Coordinates of C-alpha atoms and ligand atoms in Angstrom, one line a residue:
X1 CA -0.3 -36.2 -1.2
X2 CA -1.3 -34.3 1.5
X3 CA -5.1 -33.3 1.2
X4 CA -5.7 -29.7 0.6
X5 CA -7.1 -28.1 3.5
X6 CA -10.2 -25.1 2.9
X7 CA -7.7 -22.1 2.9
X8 CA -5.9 -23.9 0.0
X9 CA -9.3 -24.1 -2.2
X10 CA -10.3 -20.5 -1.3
X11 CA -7.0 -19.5 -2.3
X12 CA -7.3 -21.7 -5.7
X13 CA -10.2 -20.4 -6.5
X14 CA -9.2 -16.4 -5.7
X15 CA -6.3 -17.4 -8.5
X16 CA -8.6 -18.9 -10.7
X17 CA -11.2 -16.5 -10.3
X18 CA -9.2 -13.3 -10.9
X19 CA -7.1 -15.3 -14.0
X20 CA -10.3 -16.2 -15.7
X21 CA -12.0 -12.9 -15.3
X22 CA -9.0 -11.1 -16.3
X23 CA -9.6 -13.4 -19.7
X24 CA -12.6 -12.7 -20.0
X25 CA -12.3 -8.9 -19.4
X26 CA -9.2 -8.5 -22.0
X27 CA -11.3 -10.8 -24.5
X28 CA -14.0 -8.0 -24.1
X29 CA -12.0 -5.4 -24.7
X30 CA -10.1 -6.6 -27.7
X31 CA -13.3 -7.4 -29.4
X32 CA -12.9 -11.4 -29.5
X33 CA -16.0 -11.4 -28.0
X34 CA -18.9 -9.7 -27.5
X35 CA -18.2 -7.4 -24.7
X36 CA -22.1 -7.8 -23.2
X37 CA -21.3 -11.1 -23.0
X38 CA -18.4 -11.0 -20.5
X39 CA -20.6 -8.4 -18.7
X40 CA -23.4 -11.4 -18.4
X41 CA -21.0 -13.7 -17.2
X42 CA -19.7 -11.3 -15.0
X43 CA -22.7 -10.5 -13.4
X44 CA -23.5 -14.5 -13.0
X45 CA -20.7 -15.1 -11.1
X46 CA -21.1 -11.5 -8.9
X47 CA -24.6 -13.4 -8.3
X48 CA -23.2 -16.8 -7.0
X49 CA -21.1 -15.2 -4.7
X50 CA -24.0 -12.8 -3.1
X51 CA -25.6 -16.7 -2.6
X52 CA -22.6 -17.7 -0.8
X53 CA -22.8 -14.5 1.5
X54 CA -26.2 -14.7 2.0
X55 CA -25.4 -18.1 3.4
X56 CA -23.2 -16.5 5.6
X57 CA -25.8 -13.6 6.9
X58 CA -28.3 -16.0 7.8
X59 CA -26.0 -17.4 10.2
X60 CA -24.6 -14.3 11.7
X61 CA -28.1 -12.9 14.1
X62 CA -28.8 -16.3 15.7
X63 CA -25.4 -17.0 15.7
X64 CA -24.3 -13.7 17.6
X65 CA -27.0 -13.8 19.6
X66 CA -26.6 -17.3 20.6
X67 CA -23.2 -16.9 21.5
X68 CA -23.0 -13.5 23.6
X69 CA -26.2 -14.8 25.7
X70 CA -24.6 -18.0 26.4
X71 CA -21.0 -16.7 27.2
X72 CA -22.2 -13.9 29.4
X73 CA -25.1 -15.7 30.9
X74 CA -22.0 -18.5 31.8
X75 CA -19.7 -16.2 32.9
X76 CA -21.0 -16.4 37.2
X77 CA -19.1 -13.7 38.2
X78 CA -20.1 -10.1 36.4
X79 CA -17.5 -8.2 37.5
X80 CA -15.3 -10.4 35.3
X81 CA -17.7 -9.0 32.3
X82 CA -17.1 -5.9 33.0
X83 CA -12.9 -6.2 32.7
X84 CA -13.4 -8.1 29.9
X85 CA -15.4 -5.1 28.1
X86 CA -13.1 -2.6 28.9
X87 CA -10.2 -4.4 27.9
X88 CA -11.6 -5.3 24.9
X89 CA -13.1 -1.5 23.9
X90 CA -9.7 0.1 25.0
X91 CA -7.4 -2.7 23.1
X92 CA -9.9 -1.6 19.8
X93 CA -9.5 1.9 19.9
X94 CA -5.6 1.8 20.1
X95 CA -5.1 -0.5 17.5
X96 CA -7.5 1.4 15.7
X97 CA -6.0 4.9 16.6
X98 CA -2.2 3.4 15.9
X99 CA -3.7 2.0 12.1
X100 CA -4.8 5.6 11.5
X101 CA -1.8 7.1 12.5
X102 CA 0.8 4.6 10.3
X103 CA -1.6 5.7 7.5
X104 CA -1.0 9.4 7.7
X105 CA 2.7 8.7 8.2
X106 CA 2.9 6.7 5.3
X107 CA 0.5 9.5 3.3
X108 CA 3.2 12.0 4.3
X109 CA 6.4 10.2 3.6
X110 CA 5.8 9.4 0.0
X111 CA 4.4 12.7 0.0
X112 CA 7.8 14.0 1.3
X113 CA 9.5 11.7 -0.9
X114 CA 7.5 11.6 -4.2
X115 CA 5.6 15.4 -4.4
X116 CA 2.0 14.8 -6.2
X117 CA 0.8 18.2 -6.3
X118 CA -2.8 18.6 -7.3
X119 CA -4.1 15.8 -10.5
X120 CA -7.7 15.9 -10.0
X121 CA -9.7 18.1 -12.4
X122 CA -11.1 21.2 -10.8
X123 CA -14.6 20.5 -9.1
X124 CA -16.5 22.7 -12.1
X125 CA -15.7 19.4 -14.2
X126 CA -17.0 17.3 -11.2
X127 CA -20.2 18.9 -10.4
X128 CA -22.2 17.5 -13.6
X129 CA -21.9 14.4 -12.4
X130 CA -24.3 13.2 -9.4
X131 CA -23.2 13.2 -6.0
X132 CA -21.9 9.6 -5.9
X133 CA -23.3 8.2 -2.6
X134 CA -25.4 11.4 -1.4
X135 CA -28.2 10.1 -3.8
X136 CA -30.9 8.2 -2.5
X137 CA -29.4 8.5 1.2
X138 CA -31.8 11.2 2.9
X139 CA -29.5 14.2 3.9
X140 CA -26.2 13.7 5.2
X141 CA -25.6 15.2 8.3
X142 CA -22.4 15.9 10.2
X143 CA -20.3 14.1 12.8
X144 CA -21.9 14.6 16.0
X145 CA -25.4 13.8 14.6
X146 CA -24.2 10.8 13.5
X147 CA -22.4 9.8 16.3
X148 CA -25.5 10.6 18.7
X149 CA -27.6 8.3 16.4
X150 CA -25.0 5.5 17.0
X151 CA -25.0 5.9 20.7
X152 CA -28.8 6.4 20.7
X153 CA -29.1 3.6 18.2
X154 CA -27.6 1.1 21.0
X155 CA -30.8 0.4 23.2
X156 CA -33.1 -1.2 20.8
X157 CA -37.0 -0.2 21.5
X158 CA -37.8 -3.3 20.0
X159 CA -35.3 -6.1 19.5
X160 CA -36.7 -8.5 17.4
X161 CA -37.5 -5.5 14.9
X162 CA -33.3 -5.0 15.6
X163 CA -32.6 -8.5 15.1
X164 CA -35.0 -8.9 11.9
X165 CA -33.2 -5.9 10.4
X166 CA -29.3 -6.9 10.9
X167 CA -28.7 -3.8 13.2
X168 CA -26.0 -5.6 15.4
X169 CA -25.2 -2.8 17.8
X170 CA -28.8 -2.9 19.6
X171 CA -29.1 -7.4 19.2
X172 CA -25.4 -6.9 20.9
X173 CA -26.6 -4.7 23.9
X174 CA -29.8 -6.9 24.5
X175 CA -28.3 -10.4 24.3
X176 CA -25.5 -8.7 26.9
X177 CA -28.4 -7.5 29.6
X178 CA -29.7 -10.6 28.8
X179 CA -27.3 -12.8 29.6
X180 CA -26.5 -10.5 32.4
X181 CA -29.5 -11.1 33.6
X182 CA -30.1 -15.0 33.4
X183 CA -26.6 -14.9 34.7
X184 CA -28.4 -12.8 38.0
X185 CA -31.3 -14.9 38.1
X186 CA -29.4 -18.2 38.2
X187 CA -27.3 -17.3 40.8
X188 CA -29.4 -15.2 43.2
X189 CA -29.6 -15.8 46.7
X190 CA -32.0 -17.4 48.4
X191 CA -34.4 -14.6 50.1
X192 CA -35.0 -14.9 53.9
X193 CA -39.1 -14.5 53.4
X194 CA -40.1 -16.7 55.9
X195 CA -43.7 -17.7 53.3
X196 CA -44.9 -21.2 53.4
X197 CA -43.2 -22.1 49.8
X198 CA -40.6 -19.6 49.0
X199 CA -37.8 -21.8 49.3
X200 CA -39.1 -24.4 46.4
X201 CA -40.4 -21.4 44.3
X202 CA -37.2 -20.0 44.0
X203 CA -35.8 -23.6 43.4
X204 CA -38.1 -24.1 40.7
X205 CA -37.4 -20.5 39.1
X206 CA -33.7 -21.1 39.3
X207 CA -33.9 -24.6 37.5
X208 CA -36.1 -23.1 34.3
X209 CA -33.4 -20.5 34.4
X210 CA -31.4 -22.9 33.9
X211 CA -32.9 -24.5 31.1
X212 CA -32.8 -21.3 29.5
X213 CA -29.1 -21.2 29.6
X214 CA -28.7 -24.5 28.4
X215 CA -31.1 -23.4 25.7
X216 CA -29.0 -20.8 24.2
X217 CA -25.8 -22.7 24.6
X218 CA -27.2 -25.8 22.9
X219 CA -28.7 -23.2 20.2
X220 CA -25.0 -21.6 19.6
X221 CA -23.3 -25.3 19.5
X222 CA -25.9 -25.7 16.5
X223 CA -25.0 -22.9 14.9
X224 CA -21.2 -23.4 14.8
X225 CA -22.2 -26.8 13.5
X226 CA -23.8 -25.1 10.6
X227 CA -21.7 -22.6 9.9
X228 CA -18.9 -25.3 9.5
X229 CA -21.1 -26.7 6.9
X230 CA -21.8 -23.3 5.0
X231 CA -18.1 -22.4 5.0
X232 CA -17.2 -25.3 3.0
X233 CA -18.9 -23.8 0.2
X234 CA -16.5 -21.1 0.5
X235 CA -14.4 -21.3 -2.6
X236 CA -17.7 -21.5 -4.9
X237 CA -18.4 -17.7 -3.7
X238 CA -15.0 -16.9 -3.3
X239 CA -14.4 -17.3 -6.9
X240 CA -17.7 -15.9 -8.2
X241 CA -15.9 -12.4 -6.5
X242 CA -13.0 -12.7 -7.9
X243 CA -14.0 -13.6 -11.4
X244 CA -16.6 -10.9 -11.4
X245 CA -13.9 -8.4 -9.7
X246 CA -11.7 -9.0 -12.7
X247 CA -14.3 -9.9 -15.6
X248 CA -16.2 -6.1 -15.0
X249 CA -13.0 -3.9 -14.1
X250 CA -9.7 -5.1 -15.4
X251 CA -6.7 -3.2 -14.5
X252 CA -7.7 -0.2 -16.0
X253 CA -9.2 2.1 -13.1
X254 CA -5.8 1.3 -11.1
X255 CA -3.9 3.2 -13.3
X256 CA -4.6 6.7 -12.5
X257 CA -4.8 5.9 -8.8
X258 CA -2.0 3.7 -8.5
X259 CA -0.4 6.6 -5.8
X260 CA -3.4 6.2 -4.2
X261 CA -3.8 2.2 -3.9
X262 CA -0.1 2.1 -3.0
X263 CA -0.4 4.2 0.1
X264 CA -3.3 2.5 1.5
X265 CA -2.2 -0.5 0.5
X266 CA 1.2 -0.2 2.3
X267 CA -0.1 1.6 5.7
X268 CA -2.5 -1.8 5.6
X269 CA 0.3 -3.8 5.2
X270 CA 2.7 -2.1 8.2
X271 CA 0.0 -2.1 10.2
X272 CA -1.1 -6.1 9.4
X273 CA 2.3 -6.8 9.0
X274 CA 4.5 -5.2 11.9
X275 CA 2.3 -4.0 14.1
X276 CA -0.4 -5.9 14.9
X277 CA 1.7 -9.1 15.3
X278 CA 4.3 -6.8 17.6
X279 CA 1.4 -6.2 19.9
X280 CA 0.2 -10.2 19.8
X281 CA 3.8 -10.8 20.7
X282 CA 4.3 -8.2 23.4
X283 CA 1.2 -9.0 25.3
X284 CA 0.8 -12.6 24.5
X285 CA 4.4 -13.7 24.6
X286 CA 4.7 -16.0 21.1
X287 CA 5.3 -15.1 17.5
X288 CA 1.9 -14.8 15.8
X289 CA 2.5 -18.0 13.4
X290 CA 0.7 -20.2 14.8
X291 CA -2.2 -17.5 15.3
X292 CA -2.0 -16.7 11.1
X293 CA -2.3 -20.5 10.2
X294 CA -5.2 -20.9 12.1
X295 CA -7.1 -17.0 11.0
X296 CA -6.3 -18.0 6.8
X297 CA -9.7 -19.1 6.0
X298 CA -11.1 -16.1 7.7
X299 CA -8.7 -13.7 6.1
X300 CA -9.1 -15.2 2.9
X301 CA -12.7 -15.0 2.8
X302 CA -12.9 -11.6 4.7
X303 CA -10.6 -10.7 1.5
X304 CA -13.1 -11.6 -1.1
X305 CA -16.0 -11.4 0.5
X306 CA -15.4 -7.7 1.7
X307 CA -17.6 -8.3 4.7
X308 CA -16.8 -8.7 8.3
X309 CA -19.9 -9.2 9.4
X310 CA -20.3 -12.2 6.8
X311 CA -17.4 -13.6 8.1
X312 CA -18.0 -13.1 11.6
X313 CA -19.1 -17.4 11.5
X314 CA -15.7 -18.1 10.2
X315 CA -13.8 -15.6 12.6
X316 CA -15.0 -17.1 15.5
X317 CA -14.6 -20.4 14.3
X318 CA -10.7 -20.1 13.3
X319 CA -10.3 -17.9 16.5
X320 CA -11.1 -20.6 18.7
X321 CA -9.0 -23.1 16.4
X322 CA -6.3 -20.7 17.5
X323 CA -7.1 -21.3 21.3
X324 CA -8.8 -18.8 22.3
X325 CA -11.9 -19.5 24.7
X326 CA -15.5 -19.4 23.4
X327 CA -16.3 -17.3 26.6
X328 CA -14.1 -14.8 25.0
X329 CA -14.0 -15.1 21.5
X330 CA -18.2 -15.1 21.8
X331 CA -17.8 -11.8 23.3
X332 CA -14.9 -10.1 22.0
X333 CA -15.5 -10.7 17.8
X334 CA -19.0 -9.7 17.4
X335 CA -18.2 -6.7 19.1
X336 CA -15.0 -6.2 17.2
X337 CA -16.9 -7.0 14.0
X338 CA -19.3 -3.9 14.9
X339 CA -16.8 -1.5 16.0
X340 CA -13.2 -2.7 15.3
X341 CA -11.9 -1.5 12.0
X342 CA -8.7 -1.0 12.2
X343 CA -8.6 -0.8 8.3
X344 CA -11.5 1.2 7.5
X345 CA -10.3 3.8 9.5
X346 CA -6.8 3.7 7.9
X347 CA -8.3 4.0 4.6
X348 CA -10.6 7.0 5.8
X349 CA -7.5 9.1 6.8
X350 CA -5.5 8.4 3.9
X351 CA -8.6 8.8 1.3
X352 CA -9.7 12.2 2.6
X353 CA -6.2 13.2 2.6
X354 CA -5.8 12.4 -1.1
X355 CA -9.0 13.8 -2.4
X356 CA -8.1 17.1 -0.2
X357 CA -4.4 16.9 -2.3
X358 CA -5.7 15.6 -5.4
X359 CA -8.2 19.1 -5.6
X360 CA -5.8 21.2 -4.3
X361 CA -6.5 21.8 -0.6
X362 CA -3.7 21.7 1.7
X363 CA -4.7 20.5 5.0
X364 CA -2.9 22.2 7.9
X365 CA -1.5 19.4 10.7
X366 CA -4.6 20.6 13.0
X367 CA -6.7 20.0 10.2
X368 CA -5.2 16.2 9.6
X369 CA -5.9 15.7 13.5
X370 CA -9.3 15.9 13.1
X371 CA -9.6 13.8 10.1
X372 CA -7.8 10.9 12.3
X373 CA -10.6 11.7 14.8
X374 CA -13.3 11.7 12.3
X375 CA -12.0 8.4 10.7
X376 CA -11.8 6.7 13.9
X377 CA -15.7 7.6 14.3
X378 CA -16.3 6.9 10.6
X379 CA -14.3 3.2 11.1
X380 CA -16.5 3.0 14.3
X381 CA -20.1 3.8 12.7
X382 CA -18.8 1.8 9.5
X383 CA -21.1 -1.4 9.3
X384 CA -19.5 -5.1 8.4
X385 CA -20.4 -5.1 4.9
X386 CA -19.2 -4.3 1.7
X387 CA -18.5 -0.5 1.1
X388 CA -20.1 0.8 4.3
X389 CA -16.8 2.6 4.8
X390 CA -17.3 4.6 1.3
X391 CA -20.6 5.9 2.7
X392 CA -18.8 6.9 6.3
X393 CA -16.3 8.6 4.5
X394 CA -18.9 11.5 3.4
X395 CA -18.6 11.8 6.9
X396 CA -15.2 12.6 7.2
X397 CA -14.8 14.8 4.3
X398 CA -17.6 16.9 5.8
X399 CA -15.6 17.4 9.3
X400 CA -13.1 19.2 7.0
X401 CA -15.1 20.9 4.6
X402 CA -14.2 19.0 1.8
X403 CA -16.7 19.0 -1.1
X404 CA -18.1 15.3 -0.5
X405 CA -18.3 14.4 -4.4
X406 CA -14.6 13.9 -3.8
X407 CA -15.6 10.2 -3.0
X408 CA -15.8 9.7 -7.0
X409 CA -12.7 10.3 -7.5
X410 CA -11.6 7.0 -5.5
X411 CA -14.6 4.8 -6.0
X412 CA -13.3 2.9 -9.5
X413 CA -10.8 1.4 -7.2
X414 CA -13.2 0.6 -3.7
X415 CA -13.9 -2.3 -4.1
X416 CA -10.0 -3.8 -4.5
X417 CA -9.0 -1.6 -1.1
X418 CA -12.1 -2.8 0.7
X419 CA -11.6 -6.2 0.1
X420 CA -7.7 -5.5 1.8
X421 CA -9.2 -3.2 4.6
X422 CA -11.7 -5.8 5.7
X423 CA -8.8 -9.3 5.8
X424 CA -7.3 -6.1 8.1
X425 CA -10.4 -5.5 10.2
X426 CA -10.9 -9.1 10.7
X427 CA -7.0 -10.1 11.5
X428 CA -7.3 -6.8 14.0
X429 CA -10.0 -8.8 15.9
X430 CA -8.8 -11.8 16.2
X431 CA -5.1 -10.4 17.5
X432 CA -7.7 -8.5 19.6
X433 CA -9.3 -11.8 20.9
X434 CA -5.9 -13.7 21.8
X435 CA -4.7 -10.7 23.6
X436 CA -7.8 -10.1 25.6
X437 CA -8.2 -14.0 26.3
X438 CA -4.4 -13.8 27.2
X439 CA -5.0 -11.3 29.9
X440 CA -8.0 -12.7 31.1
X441 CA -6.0 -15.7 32.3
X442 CA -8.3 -17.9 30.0
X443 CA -5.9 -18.4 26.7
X444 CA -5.4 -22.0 27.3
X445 CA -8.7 -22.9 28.8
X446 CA -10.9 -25.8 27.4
X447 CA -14.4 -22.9 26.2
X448 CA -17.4 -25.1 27.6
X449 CA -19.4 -23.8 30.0
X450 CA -21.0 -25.6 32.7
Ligands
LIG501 N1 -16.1 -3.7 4.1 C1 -15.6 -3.4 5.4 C2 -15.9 -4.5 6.4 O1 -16.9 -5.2 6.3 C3 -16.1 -2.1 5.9 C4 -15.6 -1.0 5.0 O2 -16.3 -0.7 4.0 O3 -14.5 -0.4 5.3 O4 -15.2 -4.6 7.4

C-alpha cells in the first residue's frame, strides 16, 4: 500500500473531525446526552487545536524575518528587488480586484435570477442586542483613518516591540531595509581614501558583513527544519477544528443563510477554480496540477485553521516544493500573507451587499463601486488570522452608511466562510509566487544563495 502522505491525514482527520462532532452535536440536541457535555468536549478539542496554531505562530516572526533578510540581503543586485516588489504588489491587487468583482457578479446574477427581497427583521428588533464587534474595540473610525494608520503603521519606531507583538507589516519593512542594507554593505566599493589602513578595514567590515548574512540564512534553514517538524502535527489540530466546528454549531445556523453561504461560496469557488488557475496558466505556460498537488497541505490547513498567517510556514514550504525559488517565495508570501486576500475581500463585497438587501437598502451601482473599493482596503488591512475580516468589514459597511450591527446577521455562519476564504487567500499567493518567480526568470532555479 502506498503510505499516506500528510495532506491524506489532514484530510482524514477534517472527515473524522466534522463526522464525530456532528455526533456529538445531534446527540446533544436530542437529549441522549447531556448537552454541557458535548459543549465540554467541544471546547477540549477547540483547545488542542489553538495548541497546534500556537505551534505555528511561534514559527511565523523568526521565520519571516529570517527569510526576507536573507533573500534580499542575497539578492546583489537591488534593482532586481525593486521589479520583483512591484510585480508582486500589482499581481495582488488584480487578483484581488478580479475576486471582488466575480463576487458582485455572482451577488447580482442569483439576485437576477432568484429575487430575495428584504428577510432580515427591521433594525428596531436588532438594536437590543449589542453591537457585535464594536464592543471592546475603542471607536471605529472610517476608511481613510484606517487606511492612514496602515500606511503609518509600516515604519516601525521600535521593531523588536513590532516583532514581540506579531505586527507583520512593520517586521516586513525592517527586515527589507535590512537586508537592503547588508546587501549595500557587502558589496560596496572600495573607497579611494588614500589612509594608512583603509583598505583592510573595509575588508574586515565586509567579511563580518558577511557573517551576518550567513547568520540569517543559516537561522531561516533552521526554521524551515522546524516548521517541517511542527507541521507533522497537523492532523491533531486540524481535527480538534473540525470536531469543535461541528460539536458547538451543527447545521443549524446555515439554514437561514444558506442564500448567503451559497454566493460566497460560489464567487470563492470561480475565482479558485477558473480564474486563478487561468492566470497561472497564461503567465506561467502549464496547467496548475502540478502546482495544486504540491499547495494541499497548505490549503488544507489554511482551511481549518482559518489563519494565513499560521500557515504562512507551510505556504512557503509547499511553494518551494512546487518550484518556486526561496529568493522569491521568501519575499513574495509573507507579503502576500499580509496584504493578499483575495478571499476576504470577496466575501467583504458580497457580505455588505447582503446585509444592505437583507434590511432593505438598495444600493445604487455607484454605491456597489465603492463597496468593491472599500473591500479591497478592508481585504488589505485584514490581518492573517481567524475572523480579522469580520472586524474590517465594520469598515465597509461604514463607507456606505450601513448600520454596522448588520455584521450579526452573518456571524452564525463566519466561521465556515472564513475557513473557505482563507484556503483562497493562501492558494491566491502561492499562484501569486509561481507567476512572479516565472517572470523573474527564476522558476526553475535551484533557491540557495551564495
Ligand atoms: N482568516 C482570514 C485569513 O487569515 C482573514 C479573514 O478573516 O478574512 O486569511
Amino acid at each position: 500500500m502506498r503510505r499516506l502522505q500528510l495532506h491524506h491525514w489532514i484530510l482524514i482527520a477534517m472527515a473524522l473531525g466534522g463526522v464525530l462532532g456532528l455526533g456529538f452535536h445531534q446527540l446533544g440536541a436530542g437529549g441522549t446526552l447531556d448537552p454541557s457535555v458535548v459543549a465540554t468536549l467541544a471546547a477540549w478539542a477547540e483547545q488542542l487545536g489553538r495548541l497546534f496554531l500556537r505551534a505555528l505562530q511561534m514559527l511565523v516572526v523568526p521565520l519571516i524575518v529570517s527569510s526576507l533578510i536573507s533573500s534580499v540581503a542575497g539578492v546583489g543586485d537591488l534593482r532586481k528587488l525593486g521589479r520583483l516588489g512591484a510585480r508582486t504588489v500589482g499581481f495582488y491587487l488584480g487578483t484581488s480586484a478580479l475576486a471582488i468583482a466575480t463576487g458582485i457578479a455572482v451577488y447580482n446574477l442569483l439576485d437576477a435570477l432568484i429575487p430575495l427581497g428584504r428577510w432580515a427583521p427591521a433594525w428596531g428588533e436588532f438594536a437590543s442586542e449589542p453591537p457585535p464587534l464594536a464592543t471592546g474595540e475603542g471607536e471605529i473610525r472610517g476608511i481613510g483613518a484606517v487606511l492612514w494608520d496602515q500606511i503609518a503603521r509600516v515604519v516601525p519606531s521600535n521593531p523588536l516591540q513590532a516583532a514581540a507583538e506579531g505586527d507583520m507589516l512593520p517586521i516586513i519593512f525592517f527586515s527589507l531595509v535590512l537586508g537592503v542594507f547588508i546587501s549595500l554593505s557587502e558589496h560596496r566599493p572600495s573607497s579611494d581614501a588614500d589612509v594608512e589602513g583603509a583598505a583592510e578595514r573595509e575588508d574586515e567590515e565586509r567579511r563580518n558583513v558577511r557573517v551576518l548574512r550567513r547568520f540569517w540564512q543559516g537561522l531561516f534553514a533552521v526554521m524551515m527544519r522546524m516548521t517541517v517538524a511542527v507541521i507533522a502535527l497537523a492532523p491533531i489540530g486540524v481535527f480538534g477544528f473540525m470536531f469543535h466546528a461541528a460539536a458547538s454549531q451543527g447545521v443549524e445556523p446555515f439554514k437561514g443563510l444558506a442564500r448567503y453561504v451559497v454566493t460566497v461560496a460560489l464567487g470563492l469557488v470561480l475565482h479558485a477554480a477558473v480564474t486563478l488557475p487561468l492566470l497561472y496558466r497564461a503567465f506561467v505556460g502549464r496547467a496548475p496540477s502540478q502546482h495544486l498537488a504540491a499547495m494541499k497541505p497548505a490549503l488544507l490547513t489554511a482551511f481549518s485553521t482559518a489563519s494565513s498567517n499560521g500557515t504562512l510556514p507551510l505556504t512557503l514550504r509547499c511553494v518551494e516544493d512546487s518550484g518556486v525559488p526561496r529568493r522569491v517565495s521568501a519575499f513574495v508570501l509573507p507579503l502576500g500573507a499580509t496584504i493578499n486576500m483575495d478571499g476576504t475581500a470577496l466575501y467583504e463585497a458580497v457580505a455588505v451587499l447582503f446585509i444592505a438587501q437583507a434590511t432593505g437598502v438598495d444600493l445604487s451601482l455607484g454605491q456597489q463601486v465603492v463597496v468593491a473599493l472599500t473591500a479591497l482596503l478592508a481585504s488589505i488591512g485584514a490581518a492573517g488570522i481567524p475572523h480579522a475580516g469580520t472586524v474590517m468589514m465594520v469598515v465597509v459597511l461604514r463607507a456606505v452608511g450601513l448600520p454596522i450591527e448588520g455584521v450579526g446577521l452573518i456571524l452564525a455562519v463566519d466561521r465556515v466562510l472564513d475557513m473557505a476564504r482563507t484556503s483562497v487567500n493562501v492558494w491566491s499567493d502561492s499562484i501569486a509566487a509561481a507567476v512572479v518567480s516565472h517572470f523573474s526568470g527564476e522558476s526553475e532555479q535551484t533557491s540557495e544563495g551564495p
